[in-house]
Short mmCIF file of C-alpha atoms in Angstrom, two decimals:
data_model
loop_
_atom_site.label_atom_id
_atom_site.label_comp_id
_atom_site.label_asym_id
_atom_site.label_seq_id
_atom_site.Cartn_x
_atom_site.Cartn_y
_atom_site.Cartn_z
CA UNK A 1 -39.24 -3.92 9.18
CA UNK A 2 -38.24 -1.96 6.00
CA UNK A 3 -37.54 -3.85 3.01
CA UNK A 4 -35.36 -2.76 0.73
CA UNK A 5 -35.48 -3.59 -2.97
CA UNK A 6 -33.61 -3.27 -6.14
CA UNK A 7 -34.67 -3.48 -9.57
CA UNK A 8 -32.57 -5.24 -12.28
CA UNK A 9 -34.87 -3.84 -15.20
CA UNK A 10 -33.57 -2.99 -18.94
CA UNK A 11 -36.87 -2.25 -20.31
CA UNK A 12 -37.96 1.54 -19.55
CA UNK A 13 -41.88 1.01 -19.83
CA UNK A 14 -41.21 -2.31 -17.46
CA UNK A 15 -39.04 -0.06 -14.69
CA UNK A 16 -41.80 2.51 -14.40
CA UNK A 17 -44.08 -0.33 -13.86
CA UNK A 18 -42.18 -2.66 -11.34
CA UNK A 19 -41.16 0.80 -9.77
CA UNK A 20 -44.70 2.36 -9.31
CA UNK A 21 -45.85 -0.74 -8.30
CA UNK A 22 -42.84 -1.19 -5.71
CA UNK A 23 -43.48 2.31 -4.13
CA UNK A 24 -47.10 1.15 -3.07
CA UNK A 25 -45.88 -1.61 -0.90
CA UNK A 26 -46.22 -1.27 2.81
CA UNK A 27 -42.34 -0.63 4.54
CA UNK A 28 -40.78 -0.89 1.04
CA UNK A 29 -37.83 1.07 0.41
CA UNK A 30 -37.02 0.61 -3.59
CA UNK A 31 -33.85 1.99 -4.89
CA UNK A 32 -33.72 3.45 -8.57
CA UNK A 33 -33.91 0.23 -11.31
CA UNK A 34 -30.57 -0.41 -12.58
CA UNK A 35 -30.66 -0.78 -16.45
CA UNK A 36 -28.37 -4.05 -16.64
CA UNK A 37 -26.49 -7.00 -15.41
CA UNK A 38 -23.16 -4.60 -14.49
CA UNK A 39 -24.43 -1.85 -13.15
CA UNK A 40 -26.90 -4.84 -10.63
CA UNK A 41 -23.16 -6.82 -9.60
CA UNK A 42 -21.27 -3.36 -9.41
CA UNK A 43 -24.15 -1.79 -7.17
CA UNK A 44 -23.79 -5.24 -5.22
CA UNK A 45 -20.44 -5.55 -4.49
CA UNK A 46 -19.88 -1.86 -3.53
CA UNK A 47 -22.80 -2.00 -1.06
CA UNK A 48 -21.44 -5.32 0.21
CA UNK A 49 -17.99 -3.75 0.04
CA UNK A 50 -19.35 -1.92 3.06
CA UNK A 51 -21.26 -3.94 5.25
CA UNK A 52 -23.20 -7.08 4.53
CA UNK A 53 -26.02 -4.70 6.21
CA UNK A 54 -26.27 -2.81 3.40
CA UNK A 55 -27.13 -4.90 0.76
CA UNK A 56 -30.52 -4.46 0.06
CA UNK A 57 -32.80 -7.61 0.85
CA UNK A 58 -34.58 -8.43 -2.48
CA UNK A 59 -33.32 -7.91 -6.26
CA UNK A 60 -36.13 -8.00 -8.82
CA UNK A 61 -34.21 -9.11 -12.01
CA UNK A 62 -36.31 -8.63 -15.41
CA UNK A 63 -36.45 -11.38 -17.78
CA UNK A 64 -34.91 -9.23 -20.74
CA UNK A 65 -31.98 -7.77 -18.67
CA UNK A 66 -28.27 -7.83 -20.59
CA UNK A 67 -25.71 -8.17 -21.14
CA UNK A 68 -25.66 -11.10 -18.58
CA UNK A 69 -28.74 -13.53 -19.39
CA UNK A 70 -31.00 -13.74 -16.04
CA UNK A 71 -30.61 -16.85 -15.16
CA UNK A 72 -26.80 -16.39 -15.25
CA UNK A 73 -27.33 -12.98 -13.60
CA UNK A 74 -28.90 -14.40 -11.32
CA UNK A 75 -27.04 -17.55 -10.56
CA UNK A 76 -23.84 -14.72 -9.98
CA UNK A 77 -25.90 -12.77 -7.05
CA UNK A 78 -27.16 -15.92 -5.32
CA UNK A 79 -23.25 -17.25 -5.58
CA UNK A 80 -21.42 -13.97 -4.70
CA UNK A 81 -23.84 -12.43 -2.56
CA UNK A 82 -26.13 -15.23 -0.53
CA UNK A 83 -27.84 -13.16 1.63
CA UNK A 84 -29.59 -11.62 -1.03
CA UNK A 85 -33.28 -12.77 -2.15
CA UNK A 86 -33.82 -12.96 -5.98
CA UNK A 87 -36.92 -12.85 -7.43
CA UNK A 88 -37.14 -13.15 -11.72
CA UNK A 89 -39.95 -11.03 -13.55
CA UNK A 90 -41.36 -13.07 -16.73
CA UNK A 91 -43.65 -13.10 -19.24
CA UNK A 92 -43.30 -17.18 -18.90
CA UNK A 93 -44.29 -18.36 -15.93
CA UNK A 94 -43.89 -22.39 -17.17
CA UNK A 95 -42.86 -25.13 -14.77
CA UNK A 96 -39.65 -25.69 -16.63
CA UNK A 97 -38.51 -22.10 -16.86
CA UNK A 98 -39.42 -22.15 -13.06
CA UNK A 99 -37.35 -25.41 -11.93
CA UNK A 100 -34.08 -23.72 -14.13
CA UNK A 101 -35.43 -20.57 -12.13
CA UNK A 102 -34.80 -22.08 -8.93
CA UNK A 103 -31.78 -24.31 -9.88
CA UNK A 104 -30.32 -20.60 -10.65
CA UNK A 105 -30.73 -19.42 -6.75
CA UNK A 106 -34.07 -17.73 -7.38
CA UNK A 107 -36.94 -17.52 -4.61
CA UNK A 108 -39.46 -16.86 -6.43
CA UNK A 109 -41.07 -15.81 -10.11
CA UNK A 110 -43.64 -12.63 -11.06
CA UNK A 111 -45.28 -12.54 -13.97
CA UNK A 112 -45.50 -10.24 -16.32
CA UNK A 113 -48.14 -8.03 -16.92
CA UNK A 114 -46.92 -7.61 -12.79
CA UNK A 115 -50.13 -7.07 -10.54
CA UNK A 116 -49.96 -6.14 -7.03
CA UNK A 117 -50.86 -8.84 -4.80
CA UNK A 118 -48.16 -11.46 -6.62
CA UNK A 119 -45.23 -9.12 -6.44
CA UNK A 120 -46.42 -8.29 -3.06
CA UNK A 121 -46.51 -11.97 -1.76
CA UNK A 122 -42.87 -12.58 -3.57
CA UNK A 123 -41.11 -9.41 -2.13
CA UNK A 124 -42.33 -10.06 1.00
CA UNK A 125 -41.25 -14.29 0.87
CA UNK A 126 -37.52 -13.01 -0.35
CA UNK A 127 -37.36 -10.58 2.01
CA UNK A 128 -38.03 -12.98 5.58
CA UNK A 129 -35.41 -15.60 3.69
CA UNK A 130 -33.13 -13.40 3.69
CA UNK A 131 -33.50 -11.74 7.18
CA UNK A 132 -33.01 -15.24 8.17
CA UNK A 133 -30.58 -16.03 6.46
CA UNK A 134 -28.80 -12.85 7.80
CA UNK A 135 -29.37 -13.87 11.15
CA UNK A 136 -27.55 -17.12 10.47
CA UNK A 137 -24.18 -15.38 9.30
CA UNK A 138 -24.27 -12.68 11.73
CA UNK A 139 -23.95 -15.83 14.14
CA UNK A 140 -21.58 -18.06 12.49
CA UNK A 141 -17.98 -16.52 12.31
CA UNK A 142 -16.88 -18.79 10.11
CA UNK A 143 -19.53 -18.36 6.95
CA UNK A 144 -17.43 -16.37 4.20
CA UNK A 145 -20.31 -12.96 4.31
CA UNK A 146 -18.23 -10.96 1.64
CA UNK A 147 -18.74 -10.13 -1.68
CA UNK A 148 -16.65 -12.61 -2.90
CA UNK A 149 -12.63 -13.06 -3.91
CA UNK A 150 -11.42 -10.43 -6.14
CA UNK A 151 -10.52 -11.74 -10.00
CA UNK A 152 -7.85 -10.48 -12.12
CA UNK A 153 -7.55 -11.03 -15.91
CA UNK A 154 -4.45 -11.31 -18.27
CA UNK A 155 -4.84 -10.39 -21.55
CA UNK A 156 -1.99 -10.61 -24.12
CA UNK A 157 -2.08 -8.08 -27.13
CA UNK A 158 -0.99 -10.86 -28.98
CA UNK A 159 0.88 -14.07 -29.33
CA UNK A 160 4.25 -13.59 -27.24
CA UNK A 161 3.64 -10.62 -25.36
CA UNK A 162 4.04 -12.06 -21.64
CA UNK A 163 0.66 -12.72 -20.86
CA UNK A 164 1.55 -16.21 -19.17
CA UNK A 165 4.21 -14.69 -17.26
CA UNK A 166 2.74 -12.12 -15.69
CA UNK A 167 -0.24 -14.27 -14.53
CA UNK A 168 1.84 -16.14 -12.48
CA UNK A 169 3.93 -13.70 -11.09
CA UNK A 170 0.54 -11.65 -9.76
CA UNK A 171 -0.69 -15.21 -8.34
CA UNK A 172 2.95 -15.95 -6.81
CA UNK A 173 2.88 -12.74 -5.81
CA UNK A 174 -0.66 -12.50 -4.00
CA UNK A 175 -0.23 -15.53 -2.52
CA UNK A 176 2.89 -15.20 -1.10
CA UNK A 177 1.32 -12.11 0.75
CA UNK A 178 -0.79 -14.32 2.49
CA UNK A 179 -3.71 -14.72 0.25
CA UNK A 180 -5.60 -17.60 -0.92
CA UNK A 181 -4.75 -18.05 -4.84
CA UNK A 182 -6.52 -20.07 -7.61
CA UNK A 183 -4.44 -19.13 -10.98
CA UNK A 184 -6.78 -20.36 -14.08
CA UNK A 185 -5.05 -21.15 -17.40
CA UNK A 186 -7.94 -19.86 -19.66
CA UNK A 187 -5.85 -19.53 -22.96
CA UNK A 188 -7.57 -23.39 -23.85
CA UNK A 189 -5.69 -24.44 -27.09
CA UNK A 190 -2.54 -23.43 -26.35
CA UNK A 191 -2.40 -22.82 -22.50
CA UNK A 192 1.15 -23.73 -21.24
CA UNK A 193 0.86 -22.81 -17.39
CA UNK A 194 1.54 -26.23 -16.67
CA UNK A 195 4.63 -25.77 -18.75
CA UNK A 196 6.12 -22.40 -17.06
CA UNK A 197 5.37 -25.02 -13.60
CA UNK A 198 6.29 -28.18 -14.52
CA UNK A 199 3.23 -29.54 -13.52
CA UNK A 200 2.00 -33.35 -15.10
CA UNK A 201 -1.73 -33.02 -14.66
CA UNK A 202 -5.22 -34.97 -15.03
CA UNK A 203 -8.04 -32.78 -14.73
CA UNK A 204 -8.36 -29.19 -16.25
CA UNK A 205 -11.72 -27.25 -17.10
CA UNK A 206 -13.25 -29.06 -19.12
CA UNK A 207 -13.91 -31.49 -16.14
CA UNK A 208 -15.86 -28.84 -15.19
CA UNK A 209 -17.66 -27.34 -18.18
CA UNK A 210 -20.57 -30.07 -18.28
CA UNK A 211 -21.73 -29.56 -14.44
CA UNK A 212 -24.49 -27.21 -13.65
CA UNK A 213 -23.77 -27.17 -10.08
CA UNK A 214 -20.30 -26.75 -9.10
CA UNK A 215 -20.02 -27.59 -5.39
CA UNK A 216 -16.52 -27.10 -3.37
CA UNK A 217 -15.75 -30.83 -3.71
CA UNK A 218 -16.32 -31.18 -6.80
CA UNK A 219 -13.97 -28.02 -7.51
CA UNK A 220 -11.54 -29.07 -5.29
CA UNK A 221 -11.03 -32.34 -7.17
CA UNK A 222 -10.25 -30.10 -10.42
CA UNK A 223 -7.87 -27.57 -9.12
CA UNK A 224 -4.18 -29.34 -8.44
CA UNK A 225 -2.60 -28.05 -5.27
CA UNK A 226 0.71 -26.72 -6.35
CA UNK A 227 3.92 -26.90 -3.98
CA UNK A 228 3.67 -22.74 -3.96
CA UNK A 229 0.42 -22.87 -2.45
CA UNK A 230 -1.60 -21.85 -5.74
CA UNK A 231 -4.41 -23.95 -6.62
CA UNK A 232 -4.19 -24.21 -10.59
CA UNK A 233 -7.38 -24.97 -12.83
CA UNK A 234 -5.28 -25.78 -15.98
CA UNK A 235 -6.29 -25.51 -19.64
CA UNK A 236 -7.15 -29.10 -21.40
CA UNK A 237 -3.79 -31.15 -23.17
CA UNK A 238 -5.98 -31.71 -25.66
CA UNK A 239 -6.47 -28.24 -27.55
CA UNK A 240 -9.59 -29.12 -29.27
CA UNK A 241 -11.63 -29.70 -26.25
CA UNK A 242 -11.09 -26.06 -25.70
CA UNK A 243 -14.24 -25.79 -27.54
CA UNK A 244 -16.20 -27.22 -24.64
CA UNK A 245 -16.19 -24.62 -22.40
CA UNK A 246 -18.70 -22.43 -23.36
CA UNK A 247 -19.38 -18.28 -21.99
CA UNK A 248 -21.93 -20.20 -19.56
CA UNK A 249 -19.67 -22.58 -18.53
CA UNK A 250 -17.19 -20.43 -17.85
CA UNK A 251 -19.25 -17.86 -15.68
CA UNK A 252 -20.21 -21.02 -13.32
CA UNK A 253 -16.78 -21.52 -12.93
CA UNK A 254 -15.48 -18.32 -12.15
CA UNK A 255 -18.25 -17.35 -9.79
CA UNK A 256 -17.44 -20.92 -7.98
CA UNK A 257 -13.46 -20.04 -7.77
CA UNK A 258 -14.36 -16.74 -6.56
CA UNK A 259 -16.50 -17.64 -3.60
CA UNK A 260 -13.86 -19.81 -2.89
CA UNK A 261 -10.73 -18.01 -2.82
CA UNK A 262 -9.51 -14.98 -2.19
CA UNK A 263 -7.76 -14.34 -5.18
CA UNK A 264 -8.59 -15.34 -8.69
CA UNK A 265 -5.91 -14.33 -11.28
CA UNK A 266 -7.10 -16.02 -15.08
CA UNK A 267 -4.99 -16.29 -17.85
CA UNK A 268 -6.69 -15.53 -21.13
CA UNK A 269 -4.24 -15.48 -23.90
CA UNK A 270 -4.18 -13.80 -27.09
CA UNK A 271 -6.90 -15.53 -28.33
CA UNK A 272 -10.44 -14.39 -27.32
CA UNK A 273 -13.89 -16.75 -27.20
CA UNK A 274 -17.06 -16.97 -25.68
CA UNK A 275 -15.08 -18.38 -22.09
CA UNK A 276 -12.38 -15.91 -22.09
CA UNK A 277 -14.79 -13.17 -22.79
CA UNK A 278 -17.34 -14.09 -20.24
CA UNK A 279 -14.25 -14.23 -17.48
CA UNK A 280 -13.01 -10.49 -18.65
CA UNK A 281 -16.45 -9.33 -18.34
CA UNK A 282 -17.06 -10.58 -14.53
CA UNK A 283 -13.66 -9.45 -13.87
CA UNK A 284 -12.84 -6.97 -11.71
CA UNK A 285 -9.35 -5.91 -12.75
CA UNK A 286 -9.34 -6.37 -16.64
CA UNK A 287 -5.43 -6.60 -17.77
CA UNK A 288 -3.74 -5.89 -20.90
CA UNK A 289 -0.27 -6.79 -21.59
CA UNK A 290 1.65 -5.25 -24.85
CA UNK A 291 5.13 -4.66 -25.86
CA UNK A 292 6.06 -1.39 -27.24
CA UNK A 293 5.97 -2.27 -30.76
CA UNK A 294 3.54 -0.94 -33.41
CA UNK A 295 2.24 -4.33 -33.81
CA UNK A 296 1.88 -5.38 -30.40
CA UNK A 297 -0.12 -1.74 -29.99
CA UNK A 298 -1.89 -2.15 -32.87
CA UNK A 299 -3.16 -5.19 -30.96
CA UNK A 300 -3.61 -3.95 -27.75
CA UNK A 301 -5.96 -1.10 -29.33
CA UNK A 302 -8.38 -3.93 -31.88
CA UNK A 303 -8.22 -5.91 -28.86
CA UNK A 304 -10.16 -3.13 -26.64
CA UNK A 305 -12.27 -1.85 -29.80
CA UNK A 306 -13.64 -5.65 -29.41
CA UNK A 307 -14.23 -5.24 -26.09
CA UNK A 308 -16.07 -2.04 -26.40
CA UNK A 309 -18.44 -3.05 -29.54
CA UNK A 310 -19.32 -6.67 -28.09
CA UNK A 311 -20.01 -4.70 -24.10
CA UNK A 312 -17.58 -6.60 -22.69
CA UNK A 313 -15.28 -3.79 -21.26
CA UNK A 314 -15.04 -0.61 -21.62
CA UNK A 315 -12.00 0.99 -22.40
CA UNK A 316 -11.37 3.17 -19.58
CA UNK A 317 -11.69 0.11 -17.06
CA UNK A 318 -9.07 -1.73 -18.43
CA UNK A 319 -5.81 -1.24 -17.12
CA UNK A 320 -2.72 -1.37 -20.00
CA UNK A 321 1.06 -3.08 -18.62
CA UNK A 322 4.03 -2.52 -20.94
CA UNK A 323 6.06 -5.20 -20.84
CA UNK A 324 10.23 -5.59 -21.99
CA UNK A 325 10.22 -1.81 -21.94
CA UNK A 326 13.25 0.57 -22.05
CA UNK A 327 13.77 3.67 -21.70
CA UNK A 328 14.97 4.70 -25.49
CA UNK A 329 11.92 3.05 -27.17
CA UNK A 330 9.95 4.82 -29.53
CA UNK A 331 6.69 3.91 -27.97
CA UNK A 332 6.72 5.35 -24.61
CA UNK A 333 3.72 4.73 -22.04
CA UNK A 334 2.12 8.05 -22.71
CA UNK A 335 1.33 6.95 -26.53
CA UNK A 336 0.14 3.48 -25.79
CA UNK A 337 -2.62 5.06 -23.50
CA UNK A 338 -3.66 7.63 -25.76
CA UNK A 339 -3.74 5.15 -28.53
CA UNK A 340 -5.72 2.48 -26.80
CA UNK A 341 -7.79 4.75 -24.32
CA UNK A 342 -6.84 2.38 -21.75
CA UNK A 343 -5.46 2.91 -18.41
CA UNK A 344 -1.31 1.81 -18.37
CA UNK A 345 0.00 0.97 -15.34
CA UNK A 346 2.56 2.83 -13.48
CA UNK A 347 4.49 -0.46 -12.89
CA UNK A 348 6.71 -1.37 -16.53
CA UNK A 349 8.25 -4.53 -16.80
CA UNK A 350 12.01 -4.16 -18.15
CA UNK A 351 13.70 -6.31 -21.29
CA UNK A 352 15.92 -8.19 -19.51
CA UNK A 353 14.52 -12.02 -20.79
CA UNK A 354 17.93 -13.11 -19.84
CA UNK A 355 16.62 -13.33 -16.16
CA UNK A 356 13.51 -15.91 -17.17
CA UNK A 357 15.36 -17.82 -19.56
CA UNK A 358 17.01 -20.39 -17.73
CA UNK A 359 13.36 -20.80 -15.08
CA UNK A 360 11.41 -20.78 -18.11
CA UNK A 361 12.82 -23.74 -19.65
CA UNK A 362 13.60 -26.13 -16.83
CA UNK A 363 9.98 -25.21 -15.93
CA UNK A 364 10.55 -23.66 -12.71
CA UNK A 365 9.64 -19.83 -13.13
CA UNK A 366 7.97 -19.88 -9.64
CA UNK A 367 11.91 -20.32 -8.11
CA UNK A 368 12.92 -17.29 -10.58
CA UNK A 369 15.65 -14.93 -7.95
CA UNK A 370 13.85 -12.03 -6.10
CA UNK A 371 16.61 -9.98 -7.46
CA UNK A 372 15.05 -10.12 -10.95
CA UNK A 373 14.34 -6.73 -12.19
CA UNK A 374 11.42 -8.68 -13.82
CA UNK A 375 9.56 -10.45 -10.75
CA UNK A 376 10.53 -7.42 -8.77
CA UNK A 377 8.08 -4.97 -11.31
CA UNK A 378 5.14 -7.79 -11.92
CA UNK A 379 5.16 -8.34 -8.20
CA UNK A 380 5.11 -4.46 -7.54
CA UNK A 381 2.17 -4.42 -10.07
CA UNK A 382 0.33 -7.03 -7.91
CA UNK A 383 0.38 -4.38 -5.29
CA UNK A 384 -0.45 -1.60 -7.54
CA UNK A 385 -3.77 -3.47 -8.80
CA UNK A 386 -4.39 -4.20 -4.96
CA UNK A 387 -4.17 -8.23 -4.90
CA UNK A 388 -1.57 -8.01 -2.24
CA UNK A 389 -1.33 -7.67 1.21
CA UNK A 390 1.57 -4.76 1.42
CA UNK A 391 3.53 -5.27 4.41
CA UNK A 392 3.38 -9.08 3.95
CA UNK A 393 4.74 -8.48 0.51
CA UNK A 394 7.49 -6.45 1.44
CA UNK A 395 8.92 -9.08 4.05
CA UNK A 396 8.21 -11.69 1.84
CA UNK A 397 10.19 -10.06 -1.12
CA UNK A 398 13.14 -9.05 1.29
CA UNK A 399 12.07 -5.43 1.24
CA UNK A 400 12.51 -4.39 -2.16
CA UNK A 401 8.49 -3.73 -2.70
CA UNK A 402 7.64 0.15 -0.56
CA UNK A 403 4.26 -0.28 1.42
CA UNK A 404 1.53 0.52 -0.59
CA UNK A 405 0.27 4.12 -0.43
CA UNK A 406 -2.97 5.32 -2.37
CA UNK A 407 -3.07 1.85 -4.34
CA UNK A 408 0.35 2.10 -5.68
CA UNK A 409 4.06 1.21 -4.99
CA UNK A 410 6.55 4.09 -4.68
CA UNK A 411 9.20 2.54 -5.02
CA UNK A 412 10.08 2.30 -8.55
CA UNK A 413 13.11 0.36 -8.55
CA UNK A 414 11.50 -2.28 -6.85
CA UNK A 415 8.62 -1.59 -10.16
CA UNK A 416 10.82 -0.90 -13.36
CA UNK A 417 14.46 -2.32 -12.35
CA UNK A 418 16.40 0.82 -13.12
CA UNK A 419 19.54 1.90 -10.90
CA UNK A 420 19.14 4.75 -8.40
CA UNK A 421 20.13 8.23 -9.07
CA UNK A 422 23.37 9.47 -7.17
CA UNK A 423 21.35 11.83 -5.30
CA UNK A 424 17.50 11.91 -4.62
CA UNK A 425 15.52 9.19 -4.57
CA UNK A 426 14.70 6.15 -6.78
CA UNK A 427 15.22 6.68 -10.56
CA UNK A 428 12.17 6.92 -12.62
CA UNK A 429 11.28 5.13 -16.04
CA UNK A 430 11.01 7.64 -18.85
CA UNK A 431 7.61 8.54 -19.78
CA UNK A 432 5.66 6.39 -16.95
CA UNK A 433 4.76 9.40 -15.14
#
């Protein structure tokens, strides 16, 4: 049986070496090294994306590898993808590196300077756990084989901009499609999700920052089961204990939420740390929200300059969402993605706060009317980014959201509020095309 084999390997002298060495091994099939932890999860969940079948069987993950640690690294893979064998290349080959190794998902260690007959014996150990454990999920229906849930990031430019609001429209909205929804409140001094839901709580995230292994009981008791069907991980009362969820933490618990639901939509403020930054950068749709305002711009562009220098995102893979925009604004859609470099989203929410006010403060905005002009464009964003399922959307929401057609909604009253045209088809917003 051919073995196939991908290298996770930063260091150029180190790929030529794992790689030469990989090419000698009998039925081996190595792929071309990836360079770091991204580019390894991306390759992943694209091959996985396709069949479970085509994930390759063993993932050689180098010591050194960024921007992802490799323990983390590979804690993510044996998580999202558990059919996959990991194997760590070291230079330290100590017991205690080795347990933490293990505790991490990994089958197996090679040292470094690598010699034949050890990465030979490793490869070839991965490789029959993971046949077998192949052979177990192609026979059990009911083991979740995929990639993982998809997660979806809100950003605010700054203080004010709708962040909040928007991540709970895209969870209402996914979930009321059909999905399964956990909606995070990762803003951790001044989160106020359980605010907008009028929700008295006990446990939050830091319950969970502390525990190395996060099983699905011991998430379950952390999330609170709200009467919508969204499962909310909430941010601490106490602000200061913020400080307790670390970037490591924080990856744990994402990659838990994910293989558990379907749908993982975080809310990271205005405000960015180590936790927030670790969730954007395992994310797989990365949202901004701005007004259009010079300041809130302003923001939106230092806030993706940050993510560029520190490798968290890259510009073009973020995706931008104006928010309270109308159509006699200075700062059209056009500007704001030539400014920031970003993406903006064809979906723009209108000013019309008068619509939120009165859900916002008796803390119900998950009853807000489906004939808001406001839930009607977040929720046709939801479809746009791909979190919903379309025709269960559009019954849900009465009909006012189109079916989806090449990842986006056409109808664009149902996405920017604005009244039809006498003759022709739905009105446009100014500048979004």
């Amino acid at each position: 049986m051919t073995t196939r084999i991908l290298p996770a390997v930063g260091d150029p002298d180190a790929a030529r070496s794992v790689t030469t060495l990989l090419s000698q091994l009998p039925d081996a099939e190595p792929a071309s090294p990836v360079g770091d932890s991204t580019q390894l999860i991306d390759t992943l969940a694209r091959l996985a994306g396709e069949a479970l079948d085509e994930l390759p069987e063993v993932v050689l993950v180098h010591e050194r590898i960024g921007p992802v640690p490799a323990l983390e690294l590979i804690r993510e893979v044996s998580l999202r993808f558990p059919s996959v064998g990991v194997v760590m290349i070291t230079t330290d080959a100590s017991p205690h590196l080795f347990a933490d190794a293990m505790d991490s998902g990994a089958r197996g260690l090679v040292t470094l300077p690598v010699g034949y007959e050890e990465l030979a014996n490793r490869v070839q150990a991965a490789a029959q756990w993971s046949t077998g454990v192949r052979r177990h999920l192609s026979s059990a229906g009911d083991v979740f084989t995929g990639p993982g849930g998809t997660v979806v990031t809100v950003t605010g430019a700054k203080g004010g901009v709708g962040a909040t609001v928007t991540a709970i429209q895209l969870a209402l909205a996914a979930q009321a499609s059909g999905h399964s929804v956990a909606l995070v409140d990762m803003d951790l001094q001044t989160g106020d999700i359980a605010s907008f839901l009028d929700v008295q709580f006990r446990r939050s995230l830091v319950d969970l920052a502390l525990i190395t292994d996060i099983s699905p009981r011991v998430l379950a008791d952390a999330v609170f089961s709200h009467s919508t069907g969204l499962a909310l991980l909430l941010a601490p009362g106490e602000g200061e204990r913020g400080e307790e969820v670390s970037d490591r933490s924080s990856r744990q618990i994402v990659s838990a939420l994910r293989s558990r639901y379907e749908i993982v939509v975080i809310d990271c403020g205005g405000q960015m740390n180590g936790a927030n930054a670790a969730a954007i950068e395992m994310a797989d749709v990365a949202l901004l929200v701005t007004t259009p305002d010079v300041v809130a711009v302003r923001g939106a562009k230092r806030i993706v300059r940050m993510w560029e220098r520190l490798q968290i995102r890259k510009a073009e893979e973020t995706v931008t969402l104006v928010n309270r925009f109308t159509r006699n604004t200075e700062i059209q859609p056009p500007l704001i993605q030539k400014i920031t470099g970003t993406r903006v989203a064809n979906a723009a929410v209108p000013a019309n706060f008068k619509e939120l006010q009165a859900s916002i403060d008796s803390g119900r905005l998950h009853e807000l009317d489906a004939k808001s002009t406001v839930k009607q464009a977040l929720w046709g964003l939801a479809g746009e980014l791909g979190i919903v399922k379309a025709s269960a959307t559009a019954k849900k929401s009465g009909g006012v959201l189109a079916k989806r057609n090449s990842g986006t909604f056409k109808n664009d009253r149902g996405s920017i509020g604005l009244p039809r045209r006498r003759r022709g088809g739905p009105a446009e917003a100014e500048g979004t095309r």
